[in-house]
Short mmCIF file of C-alpha atoms in Angstrom, two decimals:
data_model
loop_
_atom_site.label_atom_id
_atom_site.label_comp_id
_atom_site.label_asym_id
_atom_site.label_seq_id
_atom_site.Cartn_x
_atom_site.Cartn_y
_atom_site.Cartn_z
CA MET Z 7 36.39 48.20 21.81
CA ILE Z 8 35.70 48.67 25.49
CA ASP Z 9 35.60 45.31 27.21
CA VAL Z 10 32.55 45.50 29.44
CA ALA Z 11 32.24 41.81 30.28
CA ALA Z 12 30.56 41.39 33.65
CA LEU Z 13 30.27 45.15 34.18
CA ASN Z 14 26.57 45.18 35.02
CA SER Z 15 23.25 44.49 33.33
CA CYS Z 16 24.61 46.01 30.13
CA GLU Z 17 27.42 43.52 29.77
CA LEU Z 18 29.00 42.27 26.56
CA GLU Z 19 28.37 38.58 26.00
CA THR Z 20 31.24 36.65 24.49
CA LYS Z 21 29.39 33.57 23.25
CA GLU Z 22 29.82 32.78 19.59
CA GLU Z 23 27.06 32.35 17.02
CA PRO Z 24 27.51 29.67 14.37
CA LYS Z 25 29.35 31.28 11.49
CA VAL Z 26 27.23 31.79 8.42
CA GLU Z 27 28.70 32.52 5.02
CA ARG Z 28 27.24 35.71 3.57
CA ASN Z 29 25.16 35.03 0.48
CA PRO Z 30 24.86 37.27 -2.55
CA ILE Z 31 21.56 39.15 -2.73
CA PRO Z 32 18.90 36.60 -1.64
CA SER Z 33 16.64 35.21 -4.35
CA LEU Z 34 13.60 36.84 -2.72
CA PHE Z 35 14.97 40.17 -3.99
CA SER Z 36 15.79 39.07 -7.53
CA LYS Z 37 14.27 40.53 -10.70
CA GLN Z 38 10.97 38.84 -11.60
CA LYS Z 39 10.80 39.59 -15.32
CA GLU Z 40 13.05 40.91 -18.07
CA ASN Z 41 11.59 44.41 -18.12
CA ASP Z 42 11.03 44.97 -14.43
CA PHE Z 43 10.57 48.68 -13.80
CA TYR Z 44 10.10 48.17 -10.08
CA TYR Z 45 13.41 46.32 -9.80
CA ASP Z 46 15.24 49.18 -11.52
CA GLN Z 47 13.54 51.66 -9.20
CA LEU Z 48 14.45 49.50 -6.21
CA LEU Z 49 18.14 49.53 -7.15
CA GLU Z 50 18.07 53.29 -7.63
CA ARG Z 51 16.62 53.80 -4.16
CA VAL Z 52 19.11 51.35 -2.69
CA ASN Z 53 22.23 52.72 -4.36
CA THR Z 54 21.59 56.37 -5.18
CA ASN Z 55 18.98 58.17 -3.12
CA CYS Z 56 19.94 59.74 0.21
CA ILE Z 57 18.01 58.76 3.32
CA SER Z 58 16.48 62.14 4.12
CA THR Z 59 16.78 65.72 2.89
CA ASN Z 60 15.76 67.08 6.30
CA SER Z 61 13.80 69.81 4.54
CA ASN Z 62 11.08 71.98 6.03
CA TYR Z 63 8.33 70.17 4.14
CA HIS Z 64 6.16 70.08 7.26
CA GLU Z 65 5.98 73.88 7.19
CA SER Z 66 4.72 74.04 3.59
CA ASN Z 67 1.16 74.24 2.32
CA LEU Z 68 0.96 71.19 0.09
CA LEU Z 69 -1.65 72.24 -2.47
CA PHE Z 70 -4.57 72.07 -0.07
CA ASP Z 71 -6.15 75.03 -1.87
CA LYS Z 72 -5.92 73.42 -5.31
CA TYR Z 73 -8.36 70.65 -6.18
CA THR Z 74 -8.55 70.74 -9.97
CA LEU Z 75 -5.08 69.59 -10.94
CA SER Z 76 -4.44 67.30 -13.86
CA PHE Z 77 -2.87 63.93 -13.18
CA ASP Z 78 0.36 65.07 -14.83
CA THR Z 79 0.49 68.17 -12.63
CA TYR Z 80 0.03 66.14 -9.48
CA ASN Z 81 2.57 63.62 -10.74
CA ASN Z 82 5.04 66.48 -11.05
CA PHE Z 83 4.22 67.41 -7.45
CA ILE Z 84 5.08 63.84 -6.45
CA ALA Z 85 8.40 64.05 -8.27
CA SER Z 86 9.35 67.52 -7.06
CA THR Z 87 8.01 67.56 -3.51
CA VAL Z 88 7.00 64.14 -2.21
CA GLU Z 89 9.74 61.92 -3.58
CA PRO Z 90 12.64 64.07 -2.29
CA ASN Z 91 11.08 64.35 1.17
CA ILE Z 92 10.07 60.81 2.03
CA VAL Z 93 12.47 58.75 4.15
CA ASN Z 94 14.34 56.36 1.87
CA VAL Z 95 13.96 53.17 3.89
CA TYR Z 96 15.43 51.25 0.93
CA SER Z 97 18.89 52.78 1.42
CA LYS Z 98 21.71 50.36 2.21
CA LYS Z 99 22.65 52.61 5.11
CA PHE Z 100 19.17 52.89 6.62
CA ILE Z 101 19.61 50.36 9.43
CA GLY Z 102 17.73 51.98 12.30
CA HIS Z 103 14.22 50.54 12.14
CA MET Z 104 12.21 47.42 11.29
CA THR Z 105 11.37 48.78 7.86
CA GLY Z 106 13.15 48.00 4.63
CA PRO Z 107 12.85 47.39 0.89
CA ILE Z 108 9.92 45.55 -0.63
CA PRO Z 109 11.08 42.64 -2.84
CA PRO Z 110 10.05 42.82 -6.52
CA LEU Z 111 7.89 39.69 -6.26
CA VAL Z 112 6.06 41.15 -3.26
CA SER Z 113 5.50 44.45 -5.06
CA HIS Z 114 3.98 42.75 -8.12
CA LEU Z 115 1.71 40.53 -6.02
CA ASN Z 116 0.60 43.49 -3.92
CA ASP Z 117 -0.36 45.36 -7.09
CA LEU Z 118 -2.71 42.48 -7.87
CA SER Z 119 -4.29 42.55 -4.42
CA ILE Z 120 -4.91 46.30 -4.75
CA ASN Z 121 -6.40 45.97 -8.22
CA TYR Z 122 -8.78 43.23 -7.05
CA ASN Z 123 -9.95 45.51 -4.20
CA GLN Z 124 -11.41 42.61 -2.21
CA ASN Z 125 -12.92 43.19 1.23
CA LEU Z 126 -12.05 40.19 3.41
CA VAL Z 127 -14.79 40.88 5.93
CA LYS Z 128 -17.22 38.60 4.07
CA ILE Z 129 -17.15 36.02 1.31
CA GLU Z 130 -19.56 38.07 -0.81
CA THR Z 131 -16.79 40.67 -1.26
CA SER Z 132 -13.82 38.33 -1.14
CA GLY Z 133 -14.73 35.06 -2.87
CA ILE Z 134 -11.69 32.79 -2.90
CA GLY Z 135 -9.87 35.49 -0.91
CA SER Z 136 -11.32 34.13 2.32
CA LYS Z 137 -9.98 30.66 1.47
CA ILE Z 138 -6.54 32.09 0.66
CA GLU Z 139 -6.50 33.97 3.96
CA ARG Z 140 -7.36 30.75 5.81
CA GLU Z 141 -4.52 28.93 4.01
CA VAL Z 142 -1.98 31.53 5.12
CA LEU Z 143 -3.20 31.35 8.72
CA ALA Z 144 -3.14 27.54 8.63
CA PHE Z 145 0.42 27.60 7.25
CA PHE Z 146 1.72 29.60 10.20
CA HIS Z 147 -0.39 27.65 12.68
CA LYS Z 148 1.36 24.51 11.45
CA GLU Z 149 4.79 26.16 11.73
CA ILE Z 150 4.06 27.02 15.37
CA PHE Z 151 1.89 24.19 16.72
CA HIS Z 152 2.57 21.24 14.37
CA TYR Z 153 -0.88 19.64 14.46
CA GLN Z 154 -1.58 16.65 12.24
CA GLU Z 155 -2.00 17.40 8.54
CA LYS Z 156 -5.70 16.48 8.58
CA VAL Z 157 -6.40 19.33 11.01
CA TYR Z 158 -5.25 21.78 8.36
CA THR Z 159 -6.74 20.18 5.26
CA ASP Z 160 -10.12 19.87 6.97
CA GLY Z 161 -9.98 23.04 9.04
CA ILE Z 162 -9.35 25.34 6.07
CA ASN Z 163 -12.81 24.46 4.75
CA ASP Z 164 -14.61 24.43 8.10
CA PRO Z 165 -16.17 27.84 8.92
CA GLU Z 166 -16.28 26.91 12.61
CA LYS Z 167 -12.49 26.40 12.83
CA VAL Z 168 -10.41 29.56 13.18
CA PHE Z 169 -6.61 29.28 12.92
CA GLY Z 170 -6.26 33.00 13.53
CA VAL Z 171 -7.15 36.37 12.06
CA VAL Z 172 -5.33 38.79 9.79
CA THR Z 173 -4.98 42.36 11.06
CA ASN Z 174 -3.43 45.64 9.96
CA GLY Z 175 -0.50 45.48 12.39
CA GLY Z 176 1.11 43.95 15.46
CA THR Z 177 -0.72 46.37 17.75
CA MET Z 178 -4.11 45.19 16.49
CA SER Z 179 -2.96 41.56 16.68
CA ASN Z 180 -1.97 41.97 20.33
CA ILE Z 181 -5.20 43.81 21.12
CA THR Z 182 -7.15 41.00 19.46
CA ALA Z 183 -5.35 38.35 21.51
CA MET Z 184 -6.01 40.18 24.79
CA SER Z 185 -9.65 40.81 23.86
CA TYR Z 186 -10.26 37.16 22.97
CA ALA Z 187 -8.56 35.95 26.14
CA LEU Z 188 -10.77 38.23 28.24
CA SER Z 189 -13.92 37.16 26.39
CA ASN Z 190 -13.21 33.49 27.06
CA LEU Z 191 -12.60 34.16 30.75
CA LEU Z 192 -15.79 36.19 31.27
CA ASP Z 193 -18.43 34.04 29.54
CA ALA Z 194 -18.45 36.37 26.58
CA ASN Z 195 -21.72 35.34 24.92
CA ASP Z 196 -23.66 34.56 28.07
CA LYS Z 197 -26.40 37.09 28.87
CA ASN Z 198 -24.37 38.15 31.92
CA GLY Z 199 -21.02 37.93 30.13
CA VAL Z 200 -18.59 40.66 29.17
CA ASN Z 201 -19.84 41.05 25.58
CA ASN Z 202 -23.36 41.81 26.74
CA GLN Z 203 -22.95 43.50 30.11
CA GLY Z 204 -19.48 45.03 29.95
CA ILE Z 205 -16.38 44.37 31.95
CA HIS Z 206 -17.42 45.85 35.31
CA TYR Z 207 -20.62 43.80 35.48
CA ALA Z 208 -18.90 40.63 34.23
CA LEU Z 209 -16.02 40.93 36.71
CA THR Z 210 -18.39 41.59 39.60
CA ALA Z 211 -20.59 38.65 38.64
CA LYS Z 212 -17.53 36.40 38.83
CA GLY Z 213 -16.36 37.86 42.15
CA TYR Z 214 -13.32 39.70 40.77
CA GLU Z 215 -12.16 43.11 41.93
CA LYS Z 216 -10.37 43.97 38.68
CA ALA Z 217 -8.34 42.38 35.86
CA VAL Z 218 -4.63 42.55 34.94
CA ILE Z 219 -2.18 41.53 32.23
CA ILE Z 220 1.26 40.31 33.36
CA ALA Z 221 4.00 41.12 30.84
CA PRO Z 222 7.80 41.57 30.69
CA LYS Z 223 9.14 45.10 31.03
CA LEU Z 224 10.45 45.21 27.47
CA CYS Z 225 7.14 44.16 25.92
CA HIS Z 226 5.63 46.26 23.15
CA TYR Z 227 3.66 49.34 24.18
CA SER Z 228 0.60 47.92 22.41
CA PHE Z 229 -0.24 46.01 25.60
CA ASN Z 230 -0.93 49.33 27.29
CA LYS Z 231 -3.23 50.15 24.38
CA ALA Z 232 -4.89 46.76 24.67
CA ALA Z 233 -5.52 47.26 28.39
CA LYS Z 234 -7.19 50.61 27.70
CA ILE Z 235 -9.33 49.27 24.87
CA ILE Z 236 -10.57 46.13 26.64
CA GLY Z 237 -11.46 48.23 29.65
CA ILE Z 238 -9.03 47.12 32.36
CA GLY Z 239 -6.83 50.26 32.16
CA LYS Z 240 -3.15 50.57 31.28
CA HIS Z 241 -2.16 50.78 34.96
CA ASN Z 242 -3.23 47.18 35.21
CA VAL Z 243 -0.50 45.94 32.92
CA ASP Z 244 1.89 44.58 35.54
CA PHE Z 245 5.46 44.37 34.27
CA PHE Z 246 7.99 41.85 35.53
CA GLU Z 247 11.76 42.15 35.32
CA TRP Z 248 13.59 39.44 33.41
CA GLU Z 249 16.85 40.87 32.13
CA ASN Z 250 19.95 39.63 33.97
CA LEU Z 251 17.89 37.48 36.34
CA THR Z 252 18.13 33.73 36.67
CA ASP Z 253 15.21 31.56 35.61
CA SER Z 254 14.41 30.80 39.24
CA GLU Z 255 14.37 34.53 40.07
CA ILE Z 256 12.04 35.26 37.16
CA GLN Z 257 9.79 32.36 38.11
CA LYS Z 258 9.58 33.56 41.70
CA ARG Z 259 8.73 37.11 40.69
CA ILE Z 260 5.93 36.03 38.37
CA ASN Z 261 4.53 33.46 40.79
CA ASP Z 262 4.57 36.01 43.60
CA LYS Z 263 2.48 38.34 41.45
CA ILE Z 264 0.06 35.55 40.52
CA ASN Z 265 -0.40 34.41 44.12
CA ASP Z 266 -0.94 37.98 45.27
CA TYR Z 267 -3.58 38.57 42.61
CA LYS Z 268 -5.38 35.34 43.40
CA ALA Z 269 -5.50 36.29 47.09
CA LYS Z 270 -7.02 39.65 46.13
CA ASN Z 271 -9.61 38.20 43.70
CA VAL Z 272 -7.96 39.79 40.67
CA LEU Z 273 -8.50 38.16 37.27
CA ILE Z 274 -5.31 37.55 35.27
CA VAL Z 275 -6.25 38.00 31.59
CA ALA Z 276 -2.95 36.79 30.16
CA LEU Z 277 0.71 36.14 30.80
CA VAL Z 278 2.81 37.58 27.96
CA GLY Z 279 6.15 36.43 26.61
CA VAL Z 280 8.10 38.34 23.95
CA ALA Z 281 9.83 36.53 21.10
CA GLY Z 282 12.03 39.32 19.77
CA THR Z 283 11.79 42.59 21.69
CA THR Z 284 11.40 45.79 19.73
CA GLU Z 285 14.25 47.35 21.66
CA SER Z 286 16.98 44.73 21.32
CA GLY Z 287 15.57 41.62 19.64
CA GLU Z 288 15.90 39.48 22.76
CA ILE Z 289 13.65 36.49 23.44
CA ASN Z 290 12.07 35.66 26.78
CA ASN Z 291 12.40 32.15 28.17
CA LEU Z 292 9.16 31.02 26.56
CA GLU Z 293 9.30 27.54 28.11
CA LEU Z 294 9.48 29.04 31.59
CA ILE Z 295 6.54 31.35 30.92
CA ALA Z 296 4.58 28.43 29.41
CA ASP Z 297 5.23 26.36 32.56
CA ILE Z 298 3.91 29.13 34.80
CA ALA Z 299 0.89 29.76 32.60
CA GLU Z 300 -0.06 26.08 32.47
CA GLN Z 301 0.40 25.57 36.22
CA ASN Z 302 -1.94 28.49 36.90
CA ASN Z 303 -4.37 27.99 33.99
CA ILE Z 304 -3.57 31.41 32.51
CA HIS Z 305 -3.74 32.39 28.83
CA PHE Z 306 -0.17 32.55 27.46
CA HIS Z 307 0.35 35.01 24.63
CA ALA Z 308 3.63 35.11 22.69
CA ASP Z 309 4.32 38.41 20.97
CA ALA Z 310 6.52 37.33 18.07
CA ALA Z 311 5.66 40.32 15.87
CA PHE Z 312 9.34 40.89 15.12
CA GLY Z 313 10.92 37.51 15.75
CA GLY Z 314 8.22 35.13 14.54
CA ALA Z 315 9.50 35.07 10.95
CA PHE Z 316 12.59 33.20 12.19
CA LEU Z 317 10.41 30.16 12.81
CA LEU Z 318 10.94 29.57 9.07
CA SER Z 319 14.71 29.23 9.64
CA GLU Z 320 16.14 25.87 10.66
CA GLN Z 321 19.12 27.72 12.08
CA SER Z 322 17.11 30.03 14.35
CA LYS Z 323 13.81 28.39 15.24
CA GLN Z 324 15.29 26.56 18.25
CA LYS Z 325 15.61 29.96 19.94
CA PHE Z 326 11.80 30.03 20.20
CA LYS Z 327 11.40 26.79 22.12
CA GLY Z 328 8.19 26.99 24.11
CA ILE Z 329 6.27 29.11 21.61
CA GLU Z 330 4.36 25.97 20.59
CA ARG Z 331 2.79 26.02 24.06
CA ALA Z 332 1.36 29.53 23.67
CA ASP Z 333 -2.39 30.03 23.39
CA SER Z 334 -1.97 32.87 20.89
CA VAL Z 335 0.96 34.18 18.84
CA THR Z 336 1.40 37.50 17.02
CA ILE Z 337 3.55 37.68 13.86
CA CYS Z 338 3.97 40.72 11.60
CA GLY Z 339 4.37 40.15 7.88
CA HIS Z 340 5.54 43.72 7.29
CA LYS Z 341 8.62 43.19 9.37
CA GLN Z 342 10.90 40.26 8.51
CA LEU Z 343 8.60 38.66 5.97
CA TYR Z 344 9.05 41.80 3.82
CA MET Z 345 5.36 42.42 3.18
CA PRO Z 346 4.02 45.96 2.63
CA ILE Z 347 3.04 47.93 5.72
CA GLY Z 348 -0.24 46.71 7.16
CA SER Z 349 0.25 42.94 7.21
CA SER Z 350 -0.02 41.12 10.51
CA PHE Z 351 -1.85 38.20 12.05
CA VAL Z 352 -2.52 36.51 15.37
CA ILE Z 353 -2.64 32.70 15.49
CA PHE Z 354 -4.74 30.73 18.01
CA LYS Z 355 -3.69 27.34 19.34
CA ASP Z 356 -7.31 26.38 20.04
CA LEU Z 357 -9.27 26.56 16.79
CA CYS Z 358 -12.38 27.43 18.82
CA LEU Z 359 -10.84 30.30 20.82
CA ALA Z 360 -12.39 32.94 18.57
CA LYS Z 361 -15.92 31.59 19.03
CA ALA Z 362 -16.42 33.58 22.22
CA SER Z 363 -15.73 36.78 20.28
CA GLU Z 364 -18.07 36.16 17.36
CA ASN Z 365 -20.22 39.00 16.02
CA ASN Z 366 -23.14 38.47 13.65
CA THR Z 367 -25.47 40.58 11.52
CA HIS Z 368 -28.29 39.76 9.13
CA TYR Z 369 -26.51 41.01 6.01
CA GLN Z 370 -23.05 39.51 6.60
CA ALA Z 371 -21.08 37.51 9.18
CA ARG Z 372 -24.11 35.33 9.67
CA LYS Z 373 -23.98 32.33 11.99
CA GLY Z 374 -22.37 29.42 10.20
CA SER Z 375 -21.09 31.52 7.28
CA PHE Z 376 -17.56 31.31 5.87
CA ASP Z 377 -17.08 35.01 6.64
CA ILE Z 378 -13.92 35.60 8.67
CA GLY Z 379 -15.46 38.94 9.63
CA ARG Z 380 -17.52 36.95 12.14
CA TYR Z 381 -14.47 37.01 14.39
CA THR Z 382 -12.33 40.05 13.59
CA ILE Z 383 -12.31 43.28 15.61
CA GLU Z 384 -11.76 45.20 12.40
CA GLY Z 385 -14.52 45.20 9.81
CA THR Z 386 -13.24 45.96 6.34
CA ARG Z 387 -9.83 44.43 5.69
CA ASN Z 388 -7.76 44.42 2.52
CA PHE Z 389 -6.51 41.38 0.61
CA SER Z 390 -3.00 41.47 2.14
CA ALA Z 391 -3.06 37.69 2.52
CA LEU Z 392 -2.72 37.28 -1.26
CA THR Z 393 0.73 38.88 -1.24
CA LEU Z 394 2.04 36.59 1.49
CA HIS Z 395 0.24 33.57 0.05
CA GLY Z 396 1.83 34.13 -3.37
CA THR Z 397 5.30 34.75 -1.96
CA LEU Z 398 5.14 31.55 0.09
CA ALA Z 399 3.81 29.58 -2.90
CA ILE Z 400 6.58 30.82 -5.23
CA MET Z 401 9.56 31.12 -2.87
CA GLY Z 402 8.65 28.58 -0.19
CA LYS Z 403 10.12 28.58 3.31
CA LYS Z 404 13.61 28.42 1.78
CA GLY Z 405 13.15 31.78 0.12
CA PHE Z 406 12.54 33.40 3.49
CA GLU Z 407 15.10 31.27 5.32
CA GLU Z 408 17.84 32.48 2.98
CA VAL Z 409 17.28 36.14 3.74
CA LEU Z 410 16.62 35.58 7.47
CA ASP Z 411 19.87 33.65 7.97
CA ASP Z 412 21.68 36.33 5.99
CA ASN Z 413 20.28 39.01 8.31
CA ILE Z 414 21.72 37.27 11.36
CA ALA Z 415 25.07 36.73 9.63
CA ARG Z 416 25.20 40.43 8.77
CA CYS Z 417 24.36 41.38 12.35
CA VAL Z 418 27.14 39.16 13.72
CA SER Z 419 29.53 40.75 11.21
CA PHE Z 420 28.53 44.22 12.39
CA HIS Z 421 29.08 43.12 15.98
CA ASN Z 422 32.60 42.05 15.07
CA ILE Z 423 33.31 45.30 13.21
CA ILE Z 424 32.23 47.39 16.20
CA ALA Z 425 34.26 45.15 18.50
CA SER Z 426 37.40 46.29 16.68
CA HIS Z 427 36.78 49.95 17.58
CA GLU Z 428 37.82 51.16 21.01
CA GLU Z 429 35.44 54.11 20.67
CA PHE Z 430 32.29 52.00 21.00
CA GLN Z 431 30.65 49.87 23.67
CA ILE Z 432 28.30 47.02 22.71
CA TYR Z 433 25.17 46.27 24.74
CA LYS Z 434 24.99 42.50 24.23
CA PHE Z 435 25.76 39.88 21.65
CA PRO Z 436 22.71 39.91 19.33
CA THR Z 437 19.99 37.29 19.78
CA LEU Z 438 18.50 37.89 16.33
CA ASN Z 439 19.40 40.77 14.03
CA ILE Z 440 19.15 43.82 16.27
CA LEU Z 441 22.40 45.22 17.65
CA LEU Z 442 22.78 47.99 20.23
CA TYR Z 443 25.97 49.98 20.84
CA ARG Z 444 27.03 53.44 21.97
CA TYR Z 445 29.87 55.89 21.51
CA ILE Z 446 32.14 56.43 24.54
CA PRO Z 447 34.17 59.68 24.62
CA GLU Z 448 37.88 59.08 25.09
CA LYS Z 449 37.96 60.73 28.52
CA TYR Z 450 35.48 58.18 29.88
CA ARG Z 451 36.78 54.92 28.39
CA GLY Z 452 38.93 54.10 31.40
CA LYS Z 453 36.08 54.85 33.77
CA VAL Z 454 33.80 52.51 31.83
CA LEU Z 455 36.36 49.75 32.27
CA ALA Z 456 36.66 50.57 35.96
CA GLN Z 457 32.86 50.68 36.34
CA ASN Z 458 32.98 53.98 38.20
CA LEU Z 459 31.12 56.45 36.01
CA THR Z 460 29.09 58.99 37.97
CA LEU Z 461 25.44 59.66 37.17
CA HIS Z 462 26.44 63.04 35.70
CA GLU Z 463 28.97 61.33 33.42
CA GLU Z 464 26.42 58.74 32.32
CA GLU Z 465 23.99 61.54 31.46
CA GLU Z 466 26.70 63.34 29.48
CA ILE Z 467 27.43 60.17 27.48
CA ASN Z 468 23.68 59.82 26.81
CA SER Z 469 23.46 63.42 25.59
CA ILE Z 470 26.46 62.97 23.29
CA ASN Z 471 24.97 59.84 21.73
CA GLU Z 472 21.57 61.44 21.21
CA THR Z 473 23.16 64.49 19.59
CA LEU Z 474 25.27 62.24 17.38
CA GLN Z 475 22.26 60.20 16.27
CA LYS Z 476 20.20 63.27 15.40
CA GLU Z 477 23.06 64.85 13.46
CA GLN Z 478 23.67 61.67 11.50
CA PHE Z 479 20.01 61.49 10.47
CA ALA Z 480 19.98 65.20 9.58
CA ARG Z 481 22.89 64.72 7.17
CA GLY Z 482 20.87 62.09 5.33
CA ASN Z 483 23.71 59.72 4.41
CA SER Z 484 23.08 56.97 6.95
CA PHE Z 485 20.73 56.23 9.81
CA VAL Z 486 20.68 54.38 13.11
CA SER Z 487 17.95 54.95 15.69
CA TYR Z 488 18.43 55.15 19.45
CA THR Z 489 16.71 53.78 22.51
CA LYS Z 490 17.12 53.97 26.28
CA LEU Z 491 17.44 50.95 28.52
CA LYS Z 492 17.69 50.87 32.29
CA CYS Z 493 20.62 48.98 33.78
CA SER Z 494 19.14 46.79 36.49
CA LYS Z 495 21.88 47.47 39.04
CA ASN Z 496 21.35 51.22 38.67
CA GLU Z 497 18.39 53.55 38.40
CA PHE Z 498 19.58 55.48 35.34
CA TYR Z 499 18.90 54.82 31.68
CA ARG Z 500 21.63 54.43 29.10
CA THR Z 501 21.19 55.62 25.52
CA TRP Z 502 22.15 53.07 22.85
CA PHE Z 503 22.30 53.27 19.09
CA ARG Z 504 19.79 50.74 17.77
CA THR Z 505 20.42 48.97 14.49
CA VAL Z 506 18.19 46.47 12.69
CA LEU Z 507 20.08 44.49 10.04
CA MET Z 508 17.37 43.47 7.57
CA ASN Z 509 18.30 45.14 4.29
CA PRO Z 510 19.89 42.46 2.07
CA PHE Z 511 21.69 45.13 0.03
CA THR Z 512 23.67 46.41 3.04
CA THR Z 513 27.32 45.41 2.70
CA ILE Z 514 30.15 45.15 5.18
CA GLU Z 515 31.64 48.29 3.64
CA ASP Z 516 28.36 50.12 4.23
CA LEU Z 517 28.47 49.17 7.90
CA LYS Z 518 32.06 50.38 8.21
CA ASP Z 519 31.06 53.65 6.54
CA ILE Z 520 28.26 54.18 9.07
CA LEU Z 521 30.71 53.91 11.96
CA GLU Z 522 33.26 56.11 10.21
CA GLU Z 523 30.64 58.78 9.61
CA GLN Z 524 29.75 58.74 13.31
CA LEU Z 525 33.40 59.25 14.23
CA ARG Z 526 33.70 62.10 11.70
CA ILE Z 527 30.63 63.79 13.21
CA VAL Z 528 32.14 63.42 16.68
CA ALA Z 529 35.27 65.23 15.50
CA GLU Z 530 33.46 67.89 13.47
CA ILE Z 531 31.01 69.00 16.13
CA LYS Z 532 33.47 68.37 18.96
CA LEU Z 533 31.53 65.75 20.91
CA LYS Z 534 34.70 64.30 22.47
#
């Protein structure tokens, strides 16, 4: 492997993670009953099906002119056309995105939630569902903020206490957090507040010129969406650098921005910290961001959509020190909690934060009602909380901890495998279970060591890696994604293979095969 220690912002860290013995398949993924059809199907997708056929399905007319098919006929269409052309995210060698297999227990519980068809907007269409949703939110609130037990036992039954809200995804959770922060700052329910008069009027009434969100450069793109939706505009998301800077440098950069905005009468809606970046899984210094937010009385939002699940791991939760000081925290269940797509939530430190964003009607979400729809941006919401509630009740924290620790152990193992290959360069030692690396052609390996690649050579290496990634996906045997990250000491972007180690069926041999296939592709299509 190319030793790039101290090369530049894309250096290889040499620190060691605690060694973790690889477990057999975690219990979360075990068979739930003797005749478990889903489990058999799961194993077939894991062990047999290719990742993608790369067919021209998008050019076909998929029966749009036929609306009187029998169920059996359509089922044949599923088997012949849909099944072969979906992306098999269950494959052991699909390691490129934050999507993976659904555990059997989760699948069975989700079937129940679908069959019940509850609408969690109001208690009249959810019944005990609203209570179950509150229990899930209270569970994660306790894992983050550690209030006294009485707060949770009493708060679950108190319609005026809101631990958080369930949403369809991390984007909606982040939008919700930014919207609620803005509402609280601009007297939301006052007759002259933002909810009644709109953002321009409310800002002007308070003497502000405009409003901004301050966030790290590698934050999720949903903050741009949030800025558009809440009316401040995506150009008013002000990004700060944090990679390869000291804490004092980061602190100075953020404080300079804050002081400049205060001098210009600009409202700061929130200061964002990321607990597990989408790009590389890195975690901001949450304690530092919390210090700055508290000193300046700014809403601190922690986006832990990807990393938040690791709060359930004794081994990993210390990496999130400072998250307990956040005002709001996003966590996605459909990432490392292995829930079906469309399971996310945002947790509020202050159980009254949501009050400023309450909406009421005469037929539902009435004042004082138990309806969680009083507070959510979305109206109709499905009963996704049942699936997570049941999994937690049956497996407990330990069930998740087992698979989460295994993911990190697998990622460290992959790091060590890549480190034994001179053909590859690693971005950084993994913080969680995302690992970035890239292929370096033989003719450039010495120049990488000497740190004297030209811009043209860097661009050629990028092109080779992008071609390699696309070819690997097209062949359908294995999959890694790619991303581009800017090296802070240079203006160019480097392309890196991006791997997310979260499939418990992926073995060390599978990881070796993925690298070997990349090297075969290099030789076959002459990318050297």
